[in-house]
Coordinates of C-alpha atoms in Angstrom, one line a residue:
X28 CA -21.5 -23.4 -31.3
X29 CA -20.0 -20.0 -30.6
X30 CA -17.2 -19.8 -28.1
X31 CA -18.3 -17.2 -25.6
X32 CA -14.7 -16.0 -25.1
X33 CA -14.3 -15.4 -28.8
X34 CA -17.7 -13.7 -29.0
X35 CA -16.9 -11.3 -26.2
X36 CA -13.5 -10.6 -27.7
X37 CA -14.9 -9.4 -31.0
X38 CA -14.4 -5.7 -31.5
X39 CA -12.4 -5.3 -28.3
X40 CA -8.9 -3.8 -28.9
X41 CA -6.1 -5.6 -27.1
X42 CA -4.8 -2.2 -25.9
X43 CA -5.7 1.4 -26.2
X44 CA -2.6 3.2 -27.3
X45 CA -3.7 6.4 -25.5
X46 CA -3.4 4.8 -22.0
X47 CA -1.1 2.4 -20.2
X48 CA -3.6 0.3 -18.4
X49 CA -6.2 -2.3 -19.5
X50 CA -9.9 -2.0 -18.8
X51 CA -11.9 -4.9 -17.4
X52 CA -13.2 -5.8 -20.9
X53 CA -9.6 -6.1 -22.1
X54 CA -8.9 -8.8 -19.5
X55 CA -11.7 -11.0 -21.0
X56 CA -9.3 -13.8 -21.9
X57 CA -7.8 -13.9 -18.4
X58 CA -11.2 -13.8 -16.8
X59 CA -12.4 -16.7 -18.9
X60 CA -9.1 -18.6 -18.1
X61 CA -10.1 -18.9 -14.5
X62 CA -10.9 -22.5 -13.8
X63 CA -12.5 -21.9 -10.4
X64 CA -10.2 -24.4 -8.7
X65 CA -10.4 -22.6 -5.4
X66 CA -6.7 -22.5 -4.6
X67 CA -7.0 -18.7 -4.2
X68 CA -9.6 -19.1 -1.5
X69 CA -7.4 -21.0 0.9
X70 CA -6.2 -18.3 3.3
X71 CA -7.6 -15.4 1.3
X72 CA -7.9 -12.8 4.1
X73 CA -11.0 -11.1 2.9
X74 CA -12.8 -14.4 2.3
X75 CA -11.7 -15.5 5.8
X76 CA -13.1 -12.3 7.2
X77 CA -16.4 -12.4 5.3
X78 CA -17.0 -16.2 4.8
X79 CA -18.5 -16.2 1.3
X80 CA -16.7 -16.9 -1.9
X81 CA -17.8 -13.6 -3.5
X82 CA -15.2 -11.9 -1.2
X83 CA -12.4 -14.0 -2.6
X84 CA -10.8 -14.0 -6.1
X85 CA -12.9 -16.9 -7.4
X86 CA -16.1 -15.2 -6.6
X87 CA -15.0 -11.9 -8.0
X88 CA -14.0 -13.6 -11.3
X89 CA -17.5 -15.1 -11.5
X90 CA -18.9 -11.5 -11.1
X91 CA -16.7 -10.3 -13.9
X92 CA -17.9 -13.0 -16.2
X93 CA -21.5 -12.2 -15.4
X94 CA -20.7 -8.5 -16.0
X95 CA -19.2 -9.3 -19.4
X96 CA -22.2 -11.4 -20.4
X97 CA -24.5 -8.5 -19.4
X98 CA -26.0 -10.5 -16.5
X99 CA -24.9 -8.0 -14.0
X100 CA -24.1 -4.2 -14.1
X101 CA -21.7 -2.0 -12.4
X102 CA -23.6 -0.7 -9.4
X103 CA -23.2 -0.1 -5.7
X104 CA -23.3 -3.8 -4.9
X105 CA -20.6 -4.5 -7.5
X106 CA -18.5 -1.7 -6.0
X107 CA -18.9 -3.0 -2.5
X108 CA -17.6 -6.5 -3.5
X109 CA -14.6 -5.3 -5.4
X110 CA -13.5 -2.8 -2.7
X111 CA -13.7 -5.4 0.0
X112 CA -10.3 -6.7 -0.8
X113 CA -6.8 -5.9 0.6
X114 CA -5.0 -6.4 -2.7
X115 CA -2.6 -8.6 -0.9
X116 CA -1.8 -10.6 -4.1
X117 CA -2.3 -13.9 -2.4
X118 CA -4.7 -15.0 -5.2
X119 CA -2.2 -14.2 -7.9
X120 CA 0.5 -16.0 -6.0
X121 CA -1.6 -19.2 -5.6
X122 CA -3.2 -19.2 -9.0
X123 CA -2.1 -22.3 -11.1
X124 CA -3.1 -20.4 -14.2
X125 CA -0.8 -17.5 -13.2
X126 CA -3.6 -15.0 -13.7
X127 CA -3.0 -11.3 -12.8
X128 CA -5.9 -11.2 -10.5
X129 CA -5.0 -8.0 -8.6
X130 CA -4.5 -6.2 -11.9
X131 CA -8.0 -7.3 -12.9
X132 CA -9.4 -6.1 -9.6
X133 CA -7.8 -2.7 -10.2
X134 CA -9.5 -2.6 -13.7
X135 CA -12.8 -3.5 -12.0
X136 CA -12.3 -0.6 -9.6
X137 CA -11.7 1.7 -12.5
X138 CA -15.2 0.8 -13.8
X139 CA -16.6 1.8 -10.4
X140 CA -14.5 4.9 -10.1
X141 CA -15.4 6.4 -13.4
X142 CA -19.1 5.9 -12.5
X143 CA -18.7 7.7 -9.2
X144 CA -19.4 4.5 -7.2
X145 CA -16.3 4.7 -4.9
X146 CA -17.0 5.1 -1.1
X147 CA -17.0 8.7 0.2
X148 CA -13.8 7.9 2.2
X149 CA -12.1 7.0 -1.0
X150 CA -13.2 10.1 -2.9
X151 CA -11.8 12.2 -0.1
X152 CA -8.5 10.4 -0.1
X153 CA -8.2 10.8 -3.8
X154 CA -9.0 14.5 -3.6
X155 CA -6.4 15.0 -0.9
X156 CA -3.7 13.1 -3.0
X157 CA -4.4 15.3 -6.0
X158 CA -4.6 18.6 -4.1
X159 CA -2.3 18.0 -1.1
X160 CA 0.0 15.1 -2.1
X161 CA -1.1 12.9 0.7
X162 CA -4.3 10.8 1.3
X163 CA -4.7 12.3 4.9
X164 CA -5.1 15.9 3.8
X165 CA -2.4 16.9 6.2
X166 CA -0.6 20.2 5.6
X167 CA 3.0 20.4 4.5
X168 CA 4.2 21.3 8.0
X169 CA 3.1 17.9 9.4
X170 CA 4.6 15.9 6.6
X171 CA 8.0 17.6 7.0
X172 CA 8.1 17.9 10.8
X173 CA 10.2 14.8 11.3
X174 CA 13.2 16.4 9.5
X175 CA 13.4 19.5 11.7
X176 CA 17.0 20.1 12.8
X177 CA 18.6 17.5 10.5
X178 CA 19.7 20.1 7.9
X179 CA 19.1 17.7 5.0
X180 CA 20.0 19.0 1.6
X181 CA 17.1 19.6 -0.8
X182 CA 18.6 18.2 -3.9
X183 CA 20.9 15.4 -4.9
X184 CA 21.2 12.2 -6.9
X185 CA 20.2 10.0 -4.0
X186 CA 16.9 11.0 -2.4
X187 CA 15.3 9.8 0.8
X188 CA 11.6 9.5 -0.1
X189 CA 9.9 9.9 3.3
X190 CA 6.4 9.0 2.1
X191 CA 3.2 10.3 3.4
X192 CA 2.6 6.9 5.1
X193 CA 5.9 7.0 7.1
X194 CA 5.1 10.6 8.1
X195 CA 1.4 10.4 8.8
X196 CA 0.3 6.8 9.6
X197 CA -0.1 7.7 13.2
X198 CA -3.5 9.2 12.2
X199 CA -4.8 5.8 11.3
X200 CA -3.8 4.5 14.8
X201 CA -5.4 7.5 16.4
X202 CA -8.7 6.8 14.6
X203 CA -8.5 3.2 15.8
X204 CA -7.9 4.3 19.4
X205 CA -10.8 6.8 19.2
X206 CA -13.1 4.0 18.0
X207 CA -14.2 6.3 15.2
X208 CA -14.9 5.3 11.6
X209 CA -13.1 6.8 8.6
X210 CA -16.5 7.7 7.2
X211 CA -17.3 9.8 10.3
X212 CA -14.0 11.5 10.2
X213 CA -14.5 12.4 6.5
X214 CA -17.9 13.9 7.3
X215 CA -16.4 15.9 10.1
X216 CA -13.7 17.4 7.9
X217 CA -16.2 18.1 5.2
X218 CA -18.1 20.3 7.7
X219 CA -14.9 22.0 8.8
X220 CA -13.9 22.8 5.2
X221 CA -17.3 24.4 4.5
X222 CA -17.0 26.7 7.5
X223 CA -13.3 27.4 6.9
X224 CA -12.2 25.8 10.2
X225 CA -10.3 22.8 8.9
X226 CA -6.9 24.5 9.0
X227 CA -7.5 25.9 12.5
X228 CA -8.6 22.5 13.8
X229 CA -5.6 20.6 12.3
X230 CA -3.1 23.1 13.8
X231 CA -4.8 23.0 17.2
X232 CA -4.9 19.2 17.2
X233 CA -1.2 18.9 16.2
X234 CA -0.2 21.1 19.1
X235 CA -2.2 19.0 21.6
X236 CA -0.9 15.6 20.5
X237 CA 1.4 14.1 18.0
X238 CA 0.2 10.6 16.9
X239 CA 3.1 10.4 14.3
X240 CA 6.0 10.8 16.8
X241 CA 7.1 7.1 16.6
X242 CA 6.9 7.1 12.8
X243 CA 9.0 10.3 12.7
X244 CA 11.6 8.8 15.0
X245 CA 12.0 5.9 12.6
X246 CA 12.7 8.3 9.8
X247 CA 15.2 10.3 11.8
X248 CA 17.1 7.1 12.8
X249 CA 17.1 6.0 9.2
X250 CA 19.0 9.2 8.3
X251 CA 21.5 8.5 11.0
X252 CA 22.0 5.0 9.7
X253 CA 22.4 6.1 6.1
X254 CA 25.0 8.7 7.1
X255 CA 26.9 6.0 9.0
X256 CA 27.0 4.1 5.7
X257 CA 28.4 7.1 4.0
X258 CA 25.2 8.1 2.3
X259 CA 23.9 11.6 2.7
X260 CA 20.5 11.6 1.0
X261 CA 18.6 14.6 -0.1
X262 CA 15.1 15.2 1.2
X263 CA 12.7 17.2 -0.8
X264 CA 10.7 18.4 2.2
X265 CA 7.6 20.4 1.3
X266 CA 8.2 19.6 -2.4
X267 CA 8.1 15.8 -2.0
X268 CA 5.2 14.5 -4.1
X269 CA 2.9 11.6 -3.2
X270 CA 3.9 8.5 -5.1
X271 CA 0.2 8.3 -6.1
X272 CA -0.5 4.7 -5.0
X273 CA -3.9 5.5 -3.5
X274 CA -5.1 6.6 -7.0
X275 CA -4.0 3.1 -8.3
X276 CA -5.4 1.2 -5.3
X277 CA -8.8 2.7 -5.6
X278 CA -9.1 2.4 -9.4
X279 CA -8.4 5.9 -10.5
X280 CA -6.0 4.5 -13.1
X281 CA -6.2 7.4 -15.5
X282 CA -5.4 9.9 -12.7
X283 CA -2.6 7.6 -11.5
X284 CA -1.0 7.5 -14.9
X285 CA -1.1 11.3 -15.2
X286 CA 0.2 11.7 -11.7
X287 CA 3.1 9.2 -12.3
X288 CA 4.1 11.0 -15.5
X289 CA 4.3 14.3 -13.7
X290 CA 6.3 13.0 -10.8
X291 CA 8.7 11.1 -13.0
X292 CA 9.3 14.3 -15.0
X293 CA 9.8 16.2 -11.8
X294 CA 12.5 13.7 -10.6
X295 CA 14.1 13.6 -14.0
X296 CA 14.4 17.4 -14.3
X297 CA 16.0 17.6 -10.9
X298 CA 18.7 14.9 -11.5
X299 CA 17.4 12.2 -9.2
X300 CA 19.2 8.9 -9.8
X301 CA 18.2 6.8 -6.8
X302 CA 15.2 6.7 -4.4
X303 CA 15.7 5.3 -0.9
X304 CA 12.4 4.3 0.7
X305 CA 11.2 2.8 4.0
X306 CA 7.6 2.2 2.8
X307 CA 7.2 -1.0 0.8
X308 CA 4.1 0.3 -0.9
X309 CA 5.9 3.4 -2.3
X310 CA 8.8 1.2 -3.2
X311 CA 6.6 -1.1 -5.3
X312 CA 4.9 1.9 -6.9
X313 CA 8.1 3.5 -8.1
X314 CA 9.9 0.2 -8.8
X315 CA 7.1 -1.7 -10.6
X316 CA 4.1 0.5 -11.4
X317 CA 6.0 3.6 -12.8
X318 CA 7.9 1.5 -15.4
X319 CA 4.8 -0.4 -16.3
X320 CA 2.6 2.7 -16.7
X321 CA 5.3 5.0 -18.2
X322 CA 7.4 2.6 -20.2
X323 CA 10.6 4.3 -19.1
X324 CA 11.5 5.1 -15.5
X325 CA 15.2 4.6 -15.1
X326 CA 15.6 5.8 -11.5
X327 CA 17.0 3.1 -9.2
X328 CA 14.5 2.3 -6.4
X329 CA 15.8 0.7 -3.2
X330 CA 14.1 -0.3 0.0
X331 CA 16.3 0.6 3.0
X332 CA 16.6 -3.0 4.1
X333 CA 18.3 -3.8 0.8
X334 CA 20.8 -1.0 1.3
X335 CA 21.6 -2.3 4.8
X336 CA 21.9 -5.9 3.6
X337 CA 24.3 -4.8 0.9
X338 CA 26.5 -2.9 3.4
X339 CA 27.0 -5.3 6.2
X340 CA 30.7 -4.6 6.4
X341 CA 30.0 -1.0 7.4
X342 CA 27.7 -1.6 10.4
X343 CA 27.3 -5.3 11.5
X344 CA 30.3 -5.3 13.9
X345 CA 28.7 -2.3 15.8
X346 CA 25.2 -3.7 16.0
X347 CA 25.0 -5.1 19.5
X348 CA 21.9 -5.1 21.7
X349 CA 22.2 -4.4 25.5
X350 CA 20.2 -7.5 26.2
X351 CA 19.1 -10.5 24.0
X352 CA 15.6 -10.3 22.6
X353 CA 13.4 -12.7 20.7
X354 CA 11.6 -11.1 17.8
X355 CA 9.3 -12.2 15.0
X356 CA 9.1 -10.6 11.6
X357 CA 5.9 -9.9 9.6
X358 CA 6.5 -9.9 5.8
X359 CA 4.4 -7.1 4.3
X360 CA 2.6 -8.3 1.2
X361 CA 4.1 -5.6 -1.0
X362 CA 7.6 -6.7 0.1
X363 CA 7.3 -10.5 -0.1
X364 CA 4.7 -11.3 -2.8
X365 CA 4.8 -8.2 -5.0
X366 CA 8.6 -7.6 -5.0
X367 CA 10.2 -10.8 -3.6
X368 CA 12.1 -8.8 -1.0
X369 CA 12.3 -11.5 1.6
X370 CA 15.9 -12.1 2.6
X371 CA 17.3 -8.5 3.0
X372 CA 15.2 -7.7 6.2
X373 CA 16.2 -11.1 7.6
X374 CA 19.9 -10.5 6.8
X375 CA 19.7 -7.3 8.7
X376 CA 18.0 -8.8 11.7
X377 CA 20.3 -11.8 11.9
X378 CA 23.4 -9.6 11.9
X379 CA 22.3 -7.7 15.0
X380 CA 24.0 -9.4 17.9
X381 CA 21.5 -10.4 20.6
X382 CA 18.5 -10.9 18.2
X383 CA 16.8 -14.2 18.0
X384 CA 14.5 -14.3 15.0
X385 CA 11.5 -16.7 15.2
X386 CA 9.3 -17.1 12.2
X387 CA 5.5 -17.2 12.4
X388 CA 3.5 -20.0 10.8
X389 CA 3.0 -17.9 7.7
X390 CA 6.0 -16.0 6.4
X391 CA 7.8 -15.1 3.2
X392 CA 5.6 -15.4 0.2
X393 CA 3.1 -17.3 2.4
X394 CA 2.7 -14.3 4.6
X395 CA -0.8 -13.3 5.8
X396 CA -2.1 -9.8 5.3
X397 CA -2.6 -7.5 8.3
X398 CA -5.7 -5.8 6.9
X399 CA -4.3 -2.7 5.2
X400 CA -3.9 -2.1 1.4
X401 CA -6.9 0.2 1.4
X402 CA -9.5 -2.1 2.9
X403 CA -8.9 -0.4 6.3
X404 CA -10.6 2.7 4.8
X405 CA -13.3 1.0 2.7
X406 CA -14.3 -1.9 4.9
X407 CA -12.8 -1.4 8.4
X408 CA -14.8 -4.3 9.9
X409 CA -13.1 -6.7 7.5
X410 CA -9.7 -5.1 8.1
X411 CA -10.1 -5.5 11.9
X412 CA -10.8 -9.2 11.6
X413 CA -7.8 -9.7 9.3
X414 CA -5.5 -7.7 11.7
X415 CA -6.7 -9.7 14.6
X416 CA -6.0 -13.1 12.9
X417 CA -2.6 -12.0 11.7
X418 CA -1.6 -10.6 15.1
X419 CA -2.5 -13.8 16.8
X420 CA -0.3 -15.8 14.4
X421 CA 2.6 -13.5 15.3
X422 CA 1.9 -13.7 19.1
X423 CA 1.9 -17.5 18.9
X424 CA 5.7 -17.4 18.2
X425 CA 6.3 -16.3 21.8
X426 CA 8.4 -13.3 20.6
X427 CA 8.8 -10.2 22.7
X428 CA 8.6 -7.9 19.7
X429 CA 6.8 -7.9 16.4
X430 CA 9.0 -6.3 13.7
X431 CA 7.9 -5.2 10.2
X432 CA 9.0 -2.9 7.4
X433 CA 5.7 -1.3 6.5
X434 CA 4.0 1.6 8.3
X435 CA 0.6 0.4 7.4
X436 CA 1.3 -3.0 8.8
X437 CA 2.6 -1.4 12.0
X438 CA -0.7 0.4 12.4
X439 CA -2.8 -2.7 11.7
X440 CA -0.7 -4.9 13.9
X441 CA -1.2 -2.4 16.7
X442 CA -4.9 -2.6 16.1
X443 CA -4.7 -6.4 16.3
X444 CA -2.8 -6.2 19.6
X445 CA -5.5 -3.9 21.0
X446 CA -8.2 -6.3 19.8
X447 CA -6.5 -9.3 21.5
X448 CA -7.1 -7.5 24.8

């Protein structure tokens, strides 16, 4: 009898030396190592939102097996299944075989992307990342508006990476408040681009309202805090590149590799030694994905909560609230499960006098996704169900405030709060 794993492996190279990532076929041994135990399905957010196993890791692994055995093909249905996932890494955390499930999902998305089967919203985001260094397509003026008047230096060894998410995530909240779909917004901007009105519309809209004001204020306060610690970070302003994570998230792995190489060279040529970041997703991208894809990325990458936790002696005595407050903290998946950054944010919160921290039922590595990670763009209905479920968990603590360290989680928790009525 021929072992199907060995048969499929015949003629498949273990790694293509011309690229840093593996294709779906190159994960054949891992795919056939899945024992279908179902541990990954317990509390999988997309399976919870859509009920059927095909939306969880076990179902996806069965799809991949069928694909490798030529029983299925990469088509629109395949793409719909694999993009209906928040990449929260729950399945990899729960897998008794320690399978790199989210890496396999990225490889599956690569198969869809190279066949042009990604949703239109994704194609637009990818185009914007490549051409405008942010997935929202916002002009430079909007990405840098938060720093006005701070007189931050442009170059230095320590750089505050503001991130397009920390500067522009208010647009996601605005779309939610409008009750519009990402798909309809993309179609609208396609029309504006064709008649050369996109720039005029964006400028007019930014003058009428600023959905990013709260996110910008967080960045400004972060600069104040860093200065108090004796750190004067540089900020690249209009020259700040996108980390490129949307390219990776949506399966454009070849484009991500190229983008990462260019950004790494840019930092290296300008003497960057340390990146200080508020956004966990960008932190993960630089801290984990860049070294993995490039082989050598020797820049220190720190989430701001880590810096605060390491410098308690410089600020803790001064951190006193005017009145006591009960808060609960939502662990972002990229902080807790992807990078194991669990204690630093709690160390910070516990050293603020007047703060009472109450943990939700799911926290730390057992945290529950808020419905971001790209699924809010590809499958907003699933994302909304996930956001509502997580927000209810957080509200059950009786806390006055929900605190988190991820701009995407802020936007989705605010959606969850609106959905609770």
